[in-house]
Amino acid sequence: MSENRDYYEVLGVDRDADARTIKRAFLKKARTVHPDVSDDPEAEAKFKELNEAYSVLSDEQKRANYDRYGTADGPGGSGYVDINDIFGGMGMDDLFSSFFGGGAGGGAHSRRERRRGRDMAISLSVTLEEAALGCKKTISYDRLAPCEDCNGTGRAEGAQEKQCSRCHGTGYVTTVQRSFLGQVQSSSPCPDCHGEGTVIDHPCETCDGQGRTPSHEKIDIDIPAGVSTGRQLRVSGFGEAGLRGEPSGDLIVSVRVADHERFKRNGDDLYLVSDISIAQAALGCEIEVEGIMPDEVVKVTVPAGAQYGDTVSVNNYGMPCIGGGGSRGRLIVQLRVVVPTNLSNTQRELLRAFADDTGDDVASGKKSVTDRIKSALDDILD
Ligand SMILES: [Zn+2]
Ligand SMILES: [Zn+2]
């Protein structure tokens, strides 16, 4: 197969084909080249190529870029979305087996469960700042959406949905087998109606009577302030569409809050490490640290005699508590007392006097030649 075939050629449509024509062409081809139904050894590659062509030409922006620049990204784009990613964790194989009405395990579910669309899961990453403030995020993903041509009914115009004559509307057929144990009865989904209990005399061409078709969706999600990793937001009705007009499943958005370079989080509390000098630690001080909210400055009072590793907490400067009416967790500042390394002569003398006063035994005042040059330079620079 040639590399980089023209997407229009892949789908077999004109360059000015409208969205509906493109969708129809994709669905028609997908039914013949899908690896589950095709014997062609290149079926998988062809299916992939078809998906790629469709994912670009079905997206207005990508298609415009493709027409203009020959690539879906346009100038300086960020690359293709992997088709397996955009189906929200549901692999293409699952998607297509459900789309073709096949798939494993169908018999274990009740008819009603089978017809309702499945929930879909998608994960969404936000920064700690976004989590603190709350934000709006646009999610784009693909799903089986109600077919626009038949309004999800699966019926062509004027078509009738009739009770399946093979299973008399039960969706199951019962077979009786003789064995050494006697007669064994087993039931399995009806092959004529795939367990639906009804058949359509003229199925909608676009969706092949399923009432749903692959569709690219973009929705805005409100991320509440204070959200934390693992929180799931349920967007009702935005999962997989049900069969023939049955209710859609939900879209479940799992939020992940990215790690932050300065803050660590524990529940609604935020942790931060701040350096202070030995003088600040010994005498006490007030320091200012940057909070998580935009332009937020937090004053932190360090008590005299603070030790390395001590923590000072400030109420109401942590993460917002969800449903807490504007209250916030604590900001907990861990103090790191820094021992100075490049003392000037004056500082050295002062510290020596301090050691004399406390009776501390310290190293003699003799310094190496390099130390002496260094401190002489420091004094000049002071
Ligand atoms: Zn049947
Ligand atoms: Zn349809």
CSV table of C-alpha atoms and ligand atoms in Angstrom, one decimal:
chain,number,residue,atom,x,y,z
A,1,MET,CA,0.0,0.0,0.0
A,2,SER,CA,1.3,3.4,-0.8
A,3,GLU,CA,2.3,5.8,2.0
A,4,ASN,CA,0.2,8.9,2.4
A,5,ARG,CA,-2.6,8.2,0.1
A,6,ASP,CA,-4.9,11.1,-0.5
A,7,TYR,CA,-7.7,11.0,2.2
A,8,TYR,CA,-10.4,11.8,-0.3
A,9,GLU,CA,-9.2,8.9,-2.5
A,10,VAL,CA,-9.1,6.6,0.5
A,11,LEU,CA,-12.8,7.4,1.3
A,12,GLY,CA,-13.7,7.5,-2.4
A,13,VAL,CA,-15.3,10.9,-2.2
A,14,ASP,CA,-15.0,14.2,-4.2
A,15,ARG,CA,-13.0,17.0,-2.7
A,16,ASP,CA,-16.1,19.0,-2.2
A,17,ALA,CA,-18.1,16.2,-0.5
A,18,ASP,CA,-20.2,17.3,2.4
A,19,ALA,CA,-20.0,15.9,5.9
A,20,ARG,CA,-22.9,13.5,5.4
A,21,THR,CA,-21.4,12.0,2.2
A,22,ILE,CA,-18.1,11.6,4.0
A,23,LYS,CA,-19.7,9.8,6.9
A,24,ARG,CA,-21.7,7.5,4.6
A,25,ALA,CA,-18.6,6.7,2.6
A,26,PHE,CA,-16.7,5.9,5.8
A,27,LEU,CA,-19.4,3.7,7.2
A,28,LYS,CA,-19.8,1.8,3.9
A,29,LYS,CA,-16.1,1.2,3.6
A,30,ALA,CA,-15.6,0.4,7.3
A,31,ARG,CA,-18.1,-2.5,6.9
A,32,THR,CA,-16.0,-4.1,4.2
A,33,VAL,CA,-12.5,-3.5,5.3
A,34,HIS,CA,-12.9,-4.1,9.1
A,35,PRO,CA,-10.5,-6.9,10.0
A,36,ASP,CA,-13.3,-8.8,11.7
A,37,VAL,CA,-15.2,-9.1,8.4
A,38,SER,CA,-12.5,-8.9,5.8
A,39,ASP,CA,-10.2,-11.8,4.7
A,40,ASP,CA,-7.8,-9.4,3.1
A,41,PRO,CA,-4.4,-9.8,4.8
A,42,GLU,CA,-4.0,-6.0,4.6
A,43,ALA,CA,-7.4,-5.4,6.2
A,44,GLU,CA,-5.9,-4.0,9.4
A,45,ALA,CA,-3.7,-1.5,7.6
A,46,LYS,CA,-6.5,-0.5,5.3
A,47,PHE,CA,-8.9,0.0,8.2
A,48,LYS,CA,-6.3,2.1,10.0
A,49,GLU,CA,-5.8,4.2,6.8
A,50,LEU,CA,-9.6,4.6,6.5
A,51,ASN,CA,-9.9,5.7,10.1
A,52,GLU,CA,-7.1,8.2,9.7
A,53,ALA,CA,-8.8,9.6,6.5
A,54,TYR,CA,-12.1,9.8,8.3
A,55,SER,CA,-10.8,11.4,11.5
A,56,VAL,CA,-9.3,14.2,9.4
A,57,LEU,CA,-12.1,14.8,6.9
A,58,SER,CA,-14.8,14.6,9.5
A,59,ASP,CA,-13.3,17.4,11.6
A,60,GLU,CA,-13.9,20.8,10.1
A,61,GLN,CA,-10.7,22.3,11.3
A,62,LYS,CA,-8.5,19.3,10.4
A,63,ARG,CA,-10.1,19.1,7.0
A,64,ALA,CA,-9.5,22.8,6.3
A,65,ASN,CA,-5.9,22.3,7.3
A,66,TYR,CA,-5.5,19.2,5.2
A,67,ASP,CA,-7.0,21.0,2.1
A,68,ARG,CA,-4.7,23.9,2.6
A,69,TYR,CA,-1.5,22.4,3.9
A,70,GLY,CA,-1.7,18.8,3.1
A,71,THR,CA,-1.6,17.8,6.8
A,72,ALA,CA,-4.3,17.8,9.4
A,73,ASP,CA,-2.3,19.9,11.8
A,74,GLY,CA,-1.8,22.9,9.7
A,75,PRO,CA,1.4,24.9,10.3
A,76,GLY,CA,2.9,24.1,13.7
A,77,GLY,CA,0.3,21.6,14.8
A,78,SER,CA,0.7,19.2,17.6
A,79,GLY,CA,0.3,15.9,15.6
A,80,TYR,CA,-2.4,13.3,15.1
A,81,VAL,CA,-4.6,12.0,17.8
A,82,ASP,CA,-4.3,8.3,18.0
A,83,ILE,CA,-7.6,6.8,17.0
A,84,ASN,CA,-7.5,4.4,19.9
A,85,ASP,CA,-7.1,7.3,22.4
A,86,ILE,CA,-9.9,9.5,21.1
A,87,PHE,CA,-12.5,6.8,21.6
A,88,GLY,CA,-12.1,7.5,25.3
A,89,GLY,CA,-10.3,4.3,26.4
A,90,MET,CA,-12.6,2.1,24.4
A,91,GLY,CA,-10.6,0.4,21.7
A,92,MET,CA,-11.7,0.6,18.1
A,93,ASP,CA,-12.3,-3.1,18.2
A,94,ASP,CA,-14.9,-2.8,21.0
A,95,LEU,CA,-16.4,0.1,19.2
A,96,PHE,CA,-16.8,-1.7,16.0
A,97,SER,CA,-18.0,-4.9,17.5
A,98,SER,CA,-20.7,-3.0,19.2
A,99,PHE,CA,-21.4,-1.0,16.1
A,100,PHE,CA,-21.8,-4.2,14.0
A,101,GLY,CA,-24.1,-5.6,16.6
A,102,GLY,CA,-21.8,-8.5,17.3
A,103,GLY,CA,-19.4,-8.6,20.2
A,104,ALA,CA,-18.9,-11.1,23.0
A,105,GLY,CA,-20.9,-11.6,26.1
A,106,GLY,CA,-24.1,-10.2,24.7
A,107,GLY,CA,-26.1,-13.1,25.9
A,108,ALA,CA,-25.3,-12.5,29.5
A,109,HIS,CA,-27.1,-9.2,29.6
A,110,SER,CA,-30.7,-8.5,29.6
A,111,ARG,CA,-32.2,-7.0,26.4
A,112,ARG,CA,-32.7,-3.7,28.0
A,113,GLU,CA,-29.1,-3.4,29.2
A,114,ARG,CA,-27.9,-4.3,25.8
A,115,ARG,CA,-29.8,-1.6,24.1
A,116,ARG,CA,-28.8,1.3,26.4
A,117,GLY,CA,-25.6,2.8,25.3
A,118,ARG,CA,-22.5,2.1,27.4
A,119,ASP,CA,-20.9,4.6,29.7
A,120,MET,CA,-17.6,5.9,28.3
A,121,ALA,CA,-14.6,6.9,30.4
A,122,ILE,CA,-12.2,9.7,29.5
A,123,SER,CA,-9.4,11.2,31.6
A,124,LEU,CA,-8.6,14.8,31.9
A,125,SER,CA,-5.5,16.4,33.4
A,126,VAL,CA,-5.6,19.9,35.0
A,127,THR,CA,-2.9,21.9,36.7
A,128,LEU,CA,-3.0,22.6,40.5
A,129,GLU,CA,-3.7,26.2,39.7
A,130,GLU,CA,-6.6,25.2,37.6
A,131,ALA,CA,-7.9,22.9,40.3
A,132,ALA,CA,-7.6,25.7,42.8
A,133,LEU,CA,-9.5,28.2,40.8
A,134,GLY,CA,-11.9,25.9,39.0
A,135,CYS,CA,-12.0,26.1,35.2
A,136,LYS,CA,-13.8,25.2,32.0
A,137,LYS,CA,-12.2,22.5,29.8
A,138,THR,CA,-13.2,21.5,26.3
A,139,ILE,CA,-13.1,17.8,25.8
A,140,SER,CA,-13.1,16.3,22.3
A,141,TYR,CA,-13.7,12.6,21.8
A,142,ASP,CA,-15.4,10.2,19.5
A,143,ARG,CA,-18.4,8.2,20.3
A,144,LEU,CA,-21.3,6.4,18.8
A,145,ALA,CA,-23.9,9.1,18.6
A,146,PRO,CA,-27.6,8.9,17.7
A,147,CYS,CA,-27.7,8.7,13.8
A,148,GLU,CA,-28.7,12.0,12.4
A,149,ASP,CA,-30.3,10.6,9.3
A,150,CYS,CA,-32.9,8.5,11.2
A,151,ASN,CA,-33.0,10.3,14.5
A,152,GLY,CA,-31.6,7.2,16.1
A,153,THR,CA,-34.5,5.0,15.2
A,154,GLY,CA,-32.5,2.9,12.7
A,155,ARG,CA,-35.4,3.0,10.3
A,156,ALA,CA,-35.3,4.3,6.7
A,157,GLU,CA,-38.2,6.6,5.9
A,158,GLY,CA,-41.5,4.6,6.0
A,159,ALA,CA,-39.8,1.5,7.4
A,160,GLN,CA,-41.6,-0.5,10.1
A,161,GLU,CA,-40.2,-2.2,13.1
A,162,LYS,CA,-41.8,-5.6,13.4
A,163,GLN,CA,-41.7,-8.4,15.9
A,164,CYS,CA,-39.1,-10.9,15.0
A,165,SER,CA,-40.8,-14.0,13.7
A,166,ARG,CA,-38.0,-16.3,14.6
A,167,CYS,CA,-38.0,-15.6,18.4
A,168,HIS,CA,-41.5,-14.2,18.6
A,169,GLY,CA,-40.1,-11.0,20.1
A,170,THR,CA,-38.3,-12.6,23.0
A,171,GLY,CA,-34.8,-12.0,21.6
A,172,TYR,CA,-33.8,-15.6,22.5
A,173,VAL,CA,-34.0,-18.9,20.8
A,174,THR,CA,-34.1,-22.1,22.8
A,175,THR,CA,-32.5,-25.3,21.6
A,176,VAL,CA,-33.0,-28.7,23.1
A,177,GLN,CA,-30.3,-31.2,22.9
A,178,ARG,CA,-30.2,-34.8,24.0
A,179,SER,CA,-27.3,-36.0,26.1
A,180,PHE,CA,-26.6,-38.8,28.5
A,181,LEU,CA,-28.1,-36.6,31.2
A,182,GLY,CA,-31.3,-36.4,29.4
A,183,GLN,CA,-32.6,-33.4,27.6
A,184,VAL,CA,-30.6,-30.2,27.9
A,185,GLN,CA,-32.2,-26.9,27.1
A,186,SER,CA,-30.1,-23.9,26.3
A,187,SER,CA,-31.0,-20.4,25.1
A,188,SER,CA,-29.0,-18.0,23.0
A,189,PRO,CA,-29.5,-14.6,21.4
A,190,CYS,CA,-31.7,-14.8,18.3
A,191,PRO,CA,-29.6,-14.7,15.2
A,192,ASP,CA,-32.2,-12.9,13.1
A,193,CYS,CA,-32.7,-9.9,15.4
A,194,HIS,CA,-29.4,-10.2,17.4
A,195,GLY,CA,-31.4,-10.5,20.6
A,196,GLU,CA,-33.5,-7.3,20.0
A,197,GLY,CA,-36.8,-9.1,19.5
A,198,THR,CA,-37.7,-6.8,16.6
A,199,VAL,CA,-36.5,-6.4,13.1
A,200,ILE,CA,-36.7,-3.4,10.7
A,201,ASP,CA,-37.9,-4.1,7.2
A,202,HIS,CA,-35.9,-1.2,5.7
A,203,PRO,CA,-33.0,-0.2,7.9
A,204,CYS,CA,-31.5,3.3,7.7
A,205,GLU,CA,-28.5,3.1,5.3
A,206,THR,CA,-26.3,5.4,7.2
A,207,CYS,CA,-26.3,3.4,10.4
A,208,ASP,CA,-27.3,0.0,9.0
A,209,GLY,CA,-30.3,0.0,11.2
A,210,GLN,CA,-28.4,0.5,14.5
A,211,GLY,CA,-29.6,4.0,15.1
A,212,ARG,CA,-26.1,5.3,15.9
A,213,THR,CA,-23.0,6.3,14.0
A,214,PRO,CA,-19.4,7.3,15.0
A,215,SER,CA,-19.3,11.0,15.6
A,216,HIS,CA,-16.7,13.5,16.8
A,217,GLU,CA,-17.9,15.4,19.9
A,218,LYS,CA,-16.7,18.6,21.6
A,219,ILE,CA,-18.1,19.5,25.0
A,220,ASP,CA,-17.3,22.0,27.7
A,221,ILE,CA,-16.8,20.6,31.2
A,222,ASP,CA,-16.9,22.8,34.3
A,223,ILE,CA,-14.2,21.7,36.7
A,224,PRO,CA,-15.2,22.7,40.2
A,225,ALA,CA,-12.7,24.6,42.4
A,226,GLY,CA,-10.9,22.2,44.8
A,227,VAL,CA,-11.1,19.2,42.5
A,228,SER,CA,-8.6,16.5,43.3
A,229,THR,CA,-7.2,13.5,41.4
A,230,GLY,CA,-9.6,10.6,41.1
A,231,ARG,CA,-12.7,12.7,41.1
A,232,GLN,CA,-15.2,11.6,38.5
A,233,LEU,CA,-17.5,14.0,36.8
A,234,ARG,CA,-20.5,12.4,35.1
A,235,VAL,CA,-21.9,14.0,31.9
A,236,SER,CA,-25.2,12.4,31.5
A,237,GLY,CA,-26.2,11.2,28.0
A,238,PHE,CA,-22.8,11.9,26.4
A,239,GLY,CA,-21.6,8.3,26.4
A,240,GLU,CA,-22.3,5.8,23.7
A,241,ALA,CA,-25.8,6.2,22.1
A,242,GLY,CA,-28.2,3.4,22.7
A,243,LEU,CA,-29.4,1.0,20.0
A,244,ARG,CA,-32.3,2.4,17.9
A,245,GLY,CA,-33.2,5.3,20.1
A,246,GLU,CA,-32.6,3.8,23.5
A,247,PRO,CA,-31.0,6.1,26.1
A,248,SER,CA,-27.3,7.0,25.7
A,249,GLY,CA,-24.8,6.1,28.3
A,250,ASP,CA,-22.9,8.7,30.3
A,251,LEU,CA,-19.5,10.2,29.8
A,252,ILE,CA,-17.4,9.8,32.9
A,253,VAL,CA,-14.6,12.2,33.1
A,254,SER,CA,-11.8,11.2,35.6
A,255,VAL,CA,-9.9,14.2,36.7
A,256,ARG,CA,-6.1,14.0,37.3
A,257,VAL,CA,-4.5,17.0,39.0
A,258,ALA,CA,-0.9,17.2,37.8
A,259,ASP,CA,2.0,17.4,40.3
A,260,HIS,CA,3.2,20.9,41.1
A,261,GLU,CA,6.8,22.0,41.3
A,262,ARG,CA,6.4,24.0,44.5
A,263,PHE,CA,3.3,22.7,46.3
A,264,LYS,CA,2.5,19.2,47.6
A,265,ARG,CA,-1.1,18.5,48.4
A,266,ASN,CA,-2.8,16.4,51.0
A,267,GLY,CA,-6.5,16.7,50.9
A,268,ASP,CA,-7.3,20.4,51.1
A,269,ASP,CA,-3.9,21.3,52.6
A,270,LEU,CA,-1.0,22.5,50.6
A,271,TYR,CA,2.6,22.0,51.7
A,272,LEU,CA,5.5,24.2,50.7
A,273,VAL,CA,9.2,24.3,51.7
A,274,SER,CA,10.7,27.7,52.4
A,275,ASP,CA,14.4,28.6,53.2
A,276,ILE,CA,15.2,30.9,56.1
A,277,SER,CA,18.6,32.0,57.5
A,278,ILE,CA,20.0,31.0,60.9
A,279,ALA,CA,19.4,34.5,62.2
A,280,GLN,CA,15.7,34.4,61.0
A,281,ALA,CA,15.3,31.0,62.7
A,282,ALA,CA,16.9,32.1,65.9
A,283,LEU,CA,15.3,35.5,66.2
A,284,GLY,CA,11.9,34.8,64.5
A,285,CYS,CA,10.7,36.7,61.5
A,286,GLU,CA,7.8,37.2,59.1
A,287,ILE,CA,8.3,35.8,55.6
A,288,GLU,CA,6.2,36.1,52.5
A,289,VAL,CA,5.5,33.2,50.2
A,290,GLU,CA,3.6,32.9,46.9
A,291,GLY,CA,0.2,31.3,47.4
A,292,ILE,CA,-1.6,29.0,44.9
A,293,MET,CA,-4.1,31.6,43.7
A,294,PRO,CA,-3.1,34.2,41.2
A,295,ASP,CA,-1.0,37.0,42.7
A,296,GLU,CA,-1.6,35.7,46.2
A,297,VAL,CA,1.0,36.6,48.8
A,298,VAL,CA,0.9,34.8,52.1
A,299,LYS,CA,2.5,36.3,55.2
A,300,VAL,CA,4.0,33.6,57.4
A,301,THR,CA,5.1,34.3,61.0
A,302,VAL,CA,8.1,32.2,62.0
A,303,PRO,CA,8.5,32.0,65.8
A,304,ALA,CA,11.9,32.7,67.4
A,305,GLY,CA,13.9,29.5,67.9
A,306,ALA,CA,12.4,27.7,64.8
A,307,GLN,CA,14.3,24.5,63.9
A,308,TYR,CA,15.1,22.9,60.6
A,309,GLY,CA,12.0,21.0,59.5
A,310,ASP,CA,9.6,22.8,61.7
A,311,THR,CA,6.2,23.6,60.1
A,312,VAL,CA,4.2,26.8,60.3
A,313,SER,CA,0.6,26.6,59.1
A,314,VAL,CA,-1.6,29.4,57.9
A,315,ASN,CA,-5.4,28.7,57.8
A,316,ASN,CA,-7.4,29.4,54.7
A,317,TYR,CA,-4.6,29.5,52.2
A,318,GLY,CA,-4.8,25.9,51.0
A,319,MET,CA,-7.1,24.4,48.3
A,320,PRO,CA,-10.8,25.4,48.3
A,321,CYS,CA,-13.0,22.8,50.0
A,322,ILE,CA,-15.5,21.4,47.5
A,323,GLY,CA,-18.9,22.4,48.8
A,324,GLY,CA,-17.3,24.3,51.6
A,325,GLY,CA,-18.8,27.6,50.8
A,326,GLY,CA,-15.5,29.3,50.0
A,327,SER,CA,-13.5,27.9,52.9
A,328,ARG,CA,-10.0,26.6,52.1
A,329,GLY,CA,-7.6,24.2,53.7
A,330,ARG,CA,-4.3,25.2,55.3
A,331,LEU,CA,-1.0,26.2,53.8
A,332,ILE,CA,1.7,24.4,55.7
A,333,VAL,CA,5.2,25.8,55.3
A,334,GLN,CA,8.1,23.6,56.2
A,335,LEU,CA,11.2,25.6,57.2
A,336,ARG,CA,14.6,24.8,55.9
A,337,VAL,CA,17.2,26.6,57.9
A,338,VAL,CA,20.2,27.4,55.7
A,339,VAL,CA,23.6,27.6,57.2
A,340,PRO,CA,25.6,30.2,55.4
A,341,THR,CA,28.7,29.0,53.5
A,342,ASN,CA,30.5,32.1,52.3
A,343,LEU,CA,31.0,34.2,55.3
A,344,SER,CA,32.5,37.7,55.1
A,345,ASN,CA,35.2,38.6,57.6
A,346,THR,CA,32.7,40.6,59.6
A,347,GLN,CA,30.2,37.8,59.7
A,348,ARG,CA,32.9,35.4,60.7
A,349,GLU,CA,34.0,37.6,63.6
A,350,LEU,CA,30.4,38.1,64.7
A,351,LEU,CA,29.8,34.4,64.7
A,352,ARG,CA,33.1,33.8,66.6
A,353,ALA,CA,32.0,36.3,69.2
A,354,PHE,CA,28.7,34.5,69.4
A,355,ALA,CA,30.5,31.2,69.9
A,356,ASP,CA,32.7,32.7,72.6
A,357,ASP,CA,29.6,34.0,74.4
A,358,THR,CA,27.9,30.6,74.3
A,359,GLY,CA,31.1,28.8,75.1
A,360,ASP,CA,31.0,26.8,72.0
A,361,ASP,CA,34.2,25.2,70.8
A,362,VAL,CA,34.8,26.3,67.3
A,363,ALA,CA,37.7,25.8,64.8
A,364,SER,CA,40.6,28.1,65.2
A,365,GLY,CA,40.7,31.3,63.2
A,366,LYS,CA,43.5,30.0,60.9
A,367,LYS,CA,42.3,30.0,57.4
A,368,SER,CA,43.8,28.4,54.3
A,369,VAL,CA,45.3,30.7,51.8
A,370,THR,CA,42.4,30.3,49.3
A,371,ASP,CA,39.9,31.1,52.1
A,372,ARG,CA,41.8,34.2,53.0
A,373,ILE,CA,41.8,35.4,49.4
A,374,LYS,CA,38.2,34.6,49.1
A,375,SER,CA,37.1,36.4,52.2
A,376,ALA,CA,39.3,39.4,51.3
A,377,LEU,CA,37.5,39.5,47.9
A,378,ASP,CA,34.1,39.2,49.7
A,379,ASP,CA,35.0,42.2,51.9
A,380,ILE,CA,35.9,44.3,48.9
A,381,LEU,CA,32.7,43.3,47.3
A,382,ASP,CA,30.7,44.1,50.4
B,1,ZN,ZN,-35.5,-12.7,16.9
B,2,ZN,ZN,-29.6,5.9,10.8
